[in-house]
PDB file of C-alpha atoms in Angstrom:
ATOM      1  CA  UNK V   1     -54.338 200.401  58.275  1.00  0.00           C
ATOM      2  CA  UNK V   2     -52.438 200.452  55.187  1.00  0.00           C
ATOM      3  CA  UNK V   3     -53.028 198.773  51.624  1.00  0.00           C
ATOM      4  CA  UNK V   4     -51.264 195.282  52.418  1.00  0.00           C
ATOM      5  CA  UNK V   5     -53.518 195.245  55.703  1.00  0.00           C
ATOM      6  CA  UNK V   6     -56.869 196.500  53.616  1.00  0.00           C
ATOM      7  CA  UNK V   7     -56.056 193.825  50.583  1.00  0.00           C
ATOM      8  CA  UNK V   8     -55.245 191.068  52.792  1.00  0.00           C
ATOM      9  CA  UNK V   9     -59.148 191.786  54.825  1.00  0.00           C
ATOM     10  CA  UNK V  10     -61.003 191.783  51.192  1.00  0.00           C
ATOM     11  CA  UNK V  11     -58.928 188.819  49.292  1.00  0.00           C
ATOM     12  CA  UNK V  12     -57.600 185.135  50.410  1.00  0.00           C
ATOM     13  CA  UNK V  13     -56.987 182.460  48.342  1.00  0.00           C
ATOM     14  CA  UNK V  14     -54.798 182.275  45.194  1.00  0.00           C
ATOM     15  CA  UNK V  15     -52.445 185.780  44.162  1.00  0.00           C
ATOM     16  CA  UNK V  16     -54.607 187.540  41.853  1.00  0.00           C
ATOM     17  CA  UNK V  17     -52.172 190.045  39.799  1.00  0.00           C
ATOM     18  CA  UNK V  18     -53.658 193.535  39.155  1.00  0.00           C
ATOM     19  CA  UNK V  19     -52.668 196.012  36.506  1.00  0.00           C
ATOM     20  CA  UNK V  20     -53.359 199.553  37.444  1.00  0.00           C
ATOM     21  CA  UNK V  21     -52.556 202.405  35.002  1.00  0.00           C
ATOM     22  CA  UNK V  22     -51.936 205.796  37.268  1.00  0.00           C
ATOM     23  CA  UNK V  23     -52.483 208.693  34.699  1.00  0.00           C
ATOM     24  CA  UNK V  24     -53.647 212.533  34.780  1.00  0.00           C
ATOM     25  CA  UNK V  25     -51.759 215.672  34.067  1.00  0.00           C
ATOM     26  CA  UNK V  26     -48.286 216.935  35.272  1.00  0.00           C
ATOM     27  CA  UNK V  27     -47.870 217.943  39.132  1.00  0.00           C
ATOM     28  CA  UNK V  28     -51.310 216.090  39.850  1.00  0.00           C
ATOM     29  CA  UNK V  29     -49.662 213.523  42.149  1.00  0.00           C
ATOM     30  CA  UNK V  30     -49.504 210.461  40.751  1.00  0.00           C
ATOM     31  CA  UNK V  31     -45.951 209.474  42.072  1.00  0.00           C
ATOM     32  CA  UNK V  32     -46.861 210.924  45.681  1.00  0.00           C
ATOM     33  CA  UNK V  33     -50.130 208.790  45.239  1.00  0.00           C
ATOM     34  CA  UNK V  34     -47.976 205.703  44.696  1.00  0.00           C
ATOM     35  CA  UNK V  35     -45.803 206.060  46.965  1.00  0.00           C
ATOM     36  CA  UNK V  36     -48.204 206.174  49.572  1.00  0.00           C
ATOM     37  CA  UNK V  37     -49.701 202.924  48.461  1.00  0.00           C
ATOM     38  CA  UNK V  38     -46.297 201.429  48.489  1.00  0.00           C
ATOM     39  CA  UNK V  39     -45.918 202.844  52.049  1.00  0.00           C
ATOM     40  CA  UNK V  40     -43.148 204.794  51.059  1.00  0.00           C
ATOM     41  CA  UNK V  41     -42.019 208.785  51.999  1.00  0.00           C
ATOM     42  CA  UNK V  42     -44.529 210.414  50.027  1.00  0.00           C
ATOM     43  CA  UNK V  43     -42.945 213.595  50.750  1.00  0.00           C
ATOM     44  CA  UNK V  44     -39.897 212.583  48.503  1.00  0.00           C
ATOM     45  CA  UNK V  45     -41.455 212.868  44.905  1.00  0.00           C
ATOM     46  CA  UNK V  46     -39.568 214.037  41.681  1.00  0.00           C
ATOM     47  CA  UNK V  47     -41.432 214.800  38.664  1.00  0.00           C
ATOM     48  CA  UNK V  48     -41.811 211.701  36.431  1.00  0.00           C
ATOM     49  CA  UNK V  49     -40.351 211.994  33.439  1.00  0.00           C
ATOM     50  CA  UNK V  50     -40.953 208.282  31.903  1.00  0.00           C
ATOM     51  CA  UNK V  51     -42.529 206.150  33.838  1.00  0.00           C
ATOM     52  CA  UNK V  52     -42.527 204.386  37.337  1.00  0.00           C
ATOM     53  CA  UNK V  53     -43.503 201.001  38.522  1.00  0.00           C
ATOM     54  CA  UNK V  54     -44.276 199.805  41.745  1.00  0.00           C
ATOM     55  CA  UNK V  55     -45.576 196.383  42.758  1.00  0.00           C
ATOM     56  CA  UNK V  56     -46.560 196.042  46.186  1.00  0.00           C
ATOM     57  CA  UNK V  57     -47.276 192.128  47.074  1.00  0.00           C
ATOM     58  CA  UNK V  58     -50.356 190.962  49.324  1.00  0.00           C
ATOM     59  CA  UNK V  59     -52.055 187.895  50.857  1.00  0.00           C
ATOM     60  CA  UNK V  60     -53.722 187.073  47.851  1.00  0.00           C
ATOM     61  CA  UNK V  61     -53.022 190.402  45.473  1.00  0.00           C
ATOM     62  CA  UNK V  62     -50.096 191.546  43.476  1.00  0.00           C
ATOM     63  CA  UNK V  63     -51.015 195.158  42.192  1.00  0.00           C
ATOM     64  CA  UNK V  64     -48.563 196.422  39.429  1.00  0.00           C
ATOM     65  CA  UNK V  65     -48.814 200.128  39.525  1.00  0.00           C
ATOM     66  CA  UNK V  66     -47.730 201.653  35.878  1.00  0.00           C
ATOM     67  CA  UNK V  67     -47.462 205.665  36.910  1.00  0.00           C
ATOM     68  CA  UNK V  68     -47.077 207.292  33.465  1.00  0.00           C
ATOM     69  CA  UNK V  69     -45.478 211.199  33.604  1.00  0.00           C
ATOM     70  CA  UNK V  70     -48.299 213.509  32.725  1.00  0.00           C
ATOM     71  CA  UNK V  71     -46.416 216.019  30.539  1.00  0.00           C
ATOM     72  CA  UNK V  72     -48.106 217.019  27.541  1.00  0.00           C
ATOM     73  CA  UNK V  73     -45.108 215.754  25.315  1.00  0.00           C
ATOM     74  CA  UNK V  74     -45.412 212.160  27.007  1.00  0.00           C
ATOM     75  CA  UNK V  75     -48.737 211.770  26.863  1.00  0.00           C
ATOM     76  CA  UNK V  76     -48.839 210.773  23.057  1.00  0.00           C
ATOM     77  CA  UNK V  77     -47.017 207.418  24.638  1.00  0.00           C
ATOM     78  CA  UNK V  78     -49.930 206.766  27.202  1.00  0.00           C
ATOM     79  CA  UNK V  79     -51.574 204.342  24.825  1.00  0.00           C
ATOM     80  CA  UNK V  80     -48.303 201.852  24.579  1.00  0.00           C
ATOM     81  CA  UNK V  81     -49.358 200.883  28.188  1.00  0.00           C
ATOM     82  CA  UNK V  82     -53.098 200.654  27.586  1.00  0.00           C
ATOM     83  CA  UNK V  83     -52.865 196.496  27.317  1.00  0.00           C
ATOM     84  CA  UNK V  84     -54.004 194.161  30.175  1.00  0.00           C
ATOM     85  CA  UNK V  85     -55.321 197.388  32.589  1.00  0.00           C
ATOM     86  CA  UNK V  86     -57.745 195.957  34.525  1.00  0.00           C
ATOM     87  CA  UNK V  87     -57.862 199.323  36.632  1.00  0.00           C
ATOM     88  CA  UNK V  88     -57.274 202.879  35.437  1.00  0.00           C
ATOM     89  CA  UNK V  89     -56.670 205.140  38.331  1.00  0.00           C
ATOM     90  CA  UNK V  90     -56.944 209.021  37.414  1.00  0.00           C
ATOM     91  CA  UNK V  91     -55.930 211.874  39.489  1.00  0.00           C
ATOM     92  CA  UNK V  92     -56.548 215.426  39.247  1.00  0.00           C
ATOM     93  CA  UNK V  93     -54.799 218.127  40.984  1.00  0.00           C
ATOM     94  CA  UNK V  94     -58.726 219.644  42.303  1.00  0.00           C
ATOM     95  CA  UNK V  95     -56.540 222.942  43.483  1.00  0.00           C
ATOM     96  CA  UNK V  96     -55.817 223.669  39.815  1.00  0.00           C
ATOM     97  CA  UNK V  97     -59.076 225.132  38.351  1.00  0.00           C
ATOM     98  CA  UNK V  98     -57.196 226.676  35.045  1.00  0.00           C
ATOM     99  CA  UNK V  99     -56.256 222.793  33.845  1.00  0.00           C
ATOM    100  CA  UNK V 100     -59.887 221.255  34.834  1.00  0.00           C
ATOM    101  CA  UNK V 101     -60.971 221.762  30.953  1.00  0.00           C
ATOM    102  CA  UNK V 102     -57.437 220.149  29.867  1.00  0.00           C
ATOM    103  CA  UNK V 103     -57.720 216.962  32.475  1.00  0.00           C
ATOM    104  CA  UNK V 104     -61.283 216.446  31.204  1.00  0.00           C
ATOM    105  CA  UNK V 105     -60.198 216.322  27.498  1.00  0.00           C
ATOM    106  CA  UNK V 106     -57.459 214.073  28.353  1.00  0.00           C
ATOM    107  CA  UNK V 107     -59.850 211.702  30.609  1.00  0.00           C
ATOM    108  CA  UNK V 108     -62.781 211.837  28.230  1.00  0.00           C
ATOM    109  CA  UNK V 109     -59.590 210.800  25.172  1.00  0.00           C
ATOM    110  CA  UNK V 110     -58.442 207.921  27.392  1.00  0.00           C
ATOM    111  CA  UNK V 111     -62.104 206.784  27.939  1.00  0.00           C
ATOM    112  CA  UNK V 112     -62.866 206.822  24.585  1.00  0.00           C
ATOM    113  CA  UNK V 113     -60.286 204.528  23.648  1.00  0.00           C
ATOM    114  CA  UNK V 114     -61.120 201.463  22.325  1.00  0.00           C
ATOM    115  CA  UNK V 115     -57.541 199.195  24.155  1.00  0.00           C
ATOM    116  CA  UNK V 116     -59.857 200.918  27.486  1.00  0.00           C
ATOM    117  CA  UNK V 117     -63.434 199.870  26.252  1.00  0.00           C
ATOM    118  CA  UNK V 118     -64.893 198.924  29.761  1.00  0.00           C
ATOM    119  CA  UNK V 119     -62.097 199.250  32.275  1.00  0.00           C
ATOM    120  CA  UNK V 120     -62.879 200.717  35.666  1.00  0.00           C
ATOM    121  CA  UNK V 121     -62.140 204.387  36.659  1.00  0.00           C
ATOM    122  CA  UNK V 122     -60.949 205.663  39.525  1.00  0.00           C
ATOM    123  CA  UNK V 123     -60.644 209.142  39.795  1.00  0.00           C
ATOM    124  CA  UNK V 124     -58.776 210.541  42.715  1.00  0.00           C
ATOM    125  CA  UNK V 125     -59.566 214.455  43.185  1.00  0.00           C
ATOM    126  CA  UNK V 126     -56.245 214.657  44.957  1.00  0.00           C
ATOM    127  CA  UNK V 127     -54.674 218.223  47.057  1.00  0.00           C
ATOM    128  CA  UNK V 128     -57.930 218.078  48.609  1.00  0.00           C
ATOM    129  CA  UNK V 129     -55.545 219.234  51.735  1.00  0.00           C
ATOM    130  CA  UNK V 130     -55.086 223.108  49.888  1.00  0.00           C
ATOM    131  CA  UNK V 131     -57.537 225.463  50.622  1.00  0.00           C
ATOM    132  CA  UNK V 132     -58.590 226.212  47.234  1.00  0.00           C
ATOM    133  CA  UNK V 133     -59.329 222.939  46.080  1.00  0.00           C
ATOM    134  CA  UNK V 134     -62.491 221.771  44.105  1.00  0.00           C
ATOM    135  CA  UNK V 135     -64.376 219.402  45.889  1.00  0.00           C
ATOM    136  CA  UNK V 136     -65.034 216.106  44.407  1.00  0.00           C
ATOM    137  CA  UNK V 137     -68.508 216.486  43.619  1.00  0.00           C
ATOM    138  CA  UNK V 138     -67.801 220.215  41.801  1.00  0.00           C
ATOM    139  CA  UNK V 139     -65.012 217.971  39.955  1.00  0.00           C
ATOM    140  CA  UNK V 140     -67.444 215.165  39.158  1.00  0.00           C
ATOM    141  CA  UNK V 141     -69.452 217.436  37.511  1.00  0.00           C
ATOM    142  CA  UNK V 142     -67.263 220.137  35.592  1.00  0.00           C
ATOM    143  CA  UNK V 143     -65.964 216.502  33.624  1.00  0.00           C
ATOM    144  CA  UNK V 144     -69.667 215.235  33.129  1.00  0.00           C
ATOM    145  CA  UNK V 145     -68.724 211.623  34.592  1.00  0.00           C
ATOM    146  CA  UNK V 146     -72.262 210.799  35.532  1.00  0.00           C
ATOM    147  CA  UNK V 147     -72.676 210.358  32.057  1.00  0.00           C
ATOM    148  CA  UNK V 148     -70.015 207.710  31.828  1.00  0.00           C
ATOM    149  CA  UNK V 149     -72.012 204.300  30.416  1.00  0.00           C
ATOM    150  CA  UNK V 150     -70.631 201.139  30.176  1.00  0.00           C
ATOM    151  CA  UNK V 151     -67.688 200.794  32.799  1.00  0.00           C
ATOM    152  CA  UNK V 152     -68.053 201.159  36.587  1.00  0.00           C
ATOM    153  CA  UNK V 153     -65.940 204.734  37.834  1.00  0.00           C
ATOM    154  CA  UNK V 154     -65.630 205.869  41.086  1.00  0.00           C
ATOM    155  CA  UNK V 155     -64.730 209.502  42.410  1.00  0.00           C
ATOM    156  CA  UNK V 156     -62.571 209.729  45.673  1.00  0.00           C
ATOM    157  CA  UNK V 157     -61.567 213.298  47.395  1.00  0.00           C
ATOM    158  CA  UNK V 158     -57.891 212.608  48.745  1.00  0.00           C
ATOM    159  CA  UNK V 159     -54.809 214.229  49.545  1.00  0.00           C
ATOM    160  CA  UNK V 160     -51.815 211.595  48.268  1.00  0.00           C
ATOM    161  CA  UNK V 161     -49.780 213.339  50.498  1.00  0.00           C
ATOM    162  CA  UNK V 162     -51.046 212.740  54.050  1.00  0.00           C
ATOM    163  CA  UNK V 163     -53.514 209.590  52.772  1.00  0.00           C
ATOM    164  CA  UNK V 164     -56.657 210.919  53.563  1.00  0.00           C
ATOM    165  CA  UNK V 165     -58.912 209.287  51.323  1.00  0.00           C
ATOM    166  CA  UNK V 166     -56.805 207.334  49.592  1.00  0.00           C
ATOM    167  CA  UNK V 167     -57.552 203.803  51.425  1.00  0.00           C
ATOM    168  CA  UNK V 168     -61.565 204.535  50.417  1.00  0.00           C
ATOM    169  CA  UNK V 169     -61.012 204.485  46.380  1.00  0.00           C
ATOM    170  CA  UNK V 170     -58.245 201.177  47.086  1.00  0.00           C
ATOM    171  CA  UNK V 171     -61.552 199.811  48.837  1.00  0.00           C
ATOM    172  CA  UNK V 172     -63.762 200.560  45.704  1.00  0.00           C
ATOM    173  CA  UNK V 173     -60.839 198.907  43.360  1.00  0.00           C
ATOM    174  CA  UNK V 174     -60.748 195.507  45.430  1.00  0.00           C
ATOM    175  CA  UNK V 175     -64.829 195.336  45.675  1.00  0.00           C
ATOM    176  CA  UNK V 176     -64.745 196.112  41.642  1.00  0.00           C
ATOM    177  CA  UNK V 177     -61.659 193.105  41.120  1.00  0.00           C
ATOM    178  CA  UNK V 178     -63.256 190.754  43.220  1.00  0.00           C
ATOM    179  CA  UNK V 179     -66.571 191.562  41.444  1.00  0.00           C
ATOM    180  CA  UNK V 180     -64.513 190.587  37.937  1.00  0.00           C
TER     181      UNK V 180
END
């Protein structure tokens, strides 16, 4: 079952239009992520230098997908794209222990952002398919998110690359739009 399928089971009635910032930290896997939603070859990513956007149309949903390069030099420009997200979707790269203190600085900057005061979080621990990967639990904890207040998050084990996972935290987005 992909997205269109999964969207078109949760939502009928007029298109509702959602904005989903995809952010987190270089080679994380945001583009593979998105291009997985957009049932595209997700084996065929380049890193992102700028910016993609994707919007993939459904029986009653239009997601716009804003996937922001995660460079350290481009992240200064993450904020010009804050405006109208109704979903934030994080990912972290759970096989790279070394940058876990970096991606929670960076999450815990975007969360305290005022343009981001209560907008849902979805954090994907993505390359849950490598051996060495942090599971999302360990993850969940090493960032402190249990102590988010005041916005509804979600942590979701996946591997952008082959999917798994993937369709659970979409699931957990549409319950949380529909809730809206």
């Amino acid at each position: 079952m992909g997205l269109l399928d999964l969207l078109r089971k949760l939502k009928k009635g007029p298109e509702k239009e959602i904005r989903i910032l995809l952010l987190g930290l270089d080679n994380a896997g945001k583009t593979t992520l998105l291009k997985f939603i957009a049932s595209e070859d997700p084996t065929d990513s380049t890193p992102t230098l700028g910016f993609n956007i994707k919007t993939v149309q459904s029986k009653g949903f239009r997601l716009n997908v804003w996937d922001i390069g995660g460079q350290k030099k481009i992240r200064t420009y993450w904020r010009n794209y804050f405006e109208n997200t109704d979903v934030l979707v994080y990912v972290i790269d759970s096989a790279d222990r070394k940058r876990l203190e970096e991606t929670g600085f960076e999450l815990g900057e975007l969360l305290a952002d005022e343009k981001l005061t209560g907008v849902p979080v979805l954090v994907y621990a993505n390359k849950q398919d490598l051996l060495h990967s942090a599971s999302a639990s360990d993850i969940a904890h090493g960032l402190n998110l249990h102590s988010i207040r005041h916005r509804d998050w979600h942590i979701q084990a996946c591997s952008a690359l082959d999917g798994s996972g993937v369709e659970d935290g979409l699931v957990w987005i549409s319950k949380i739009v529909t809730k809206k």
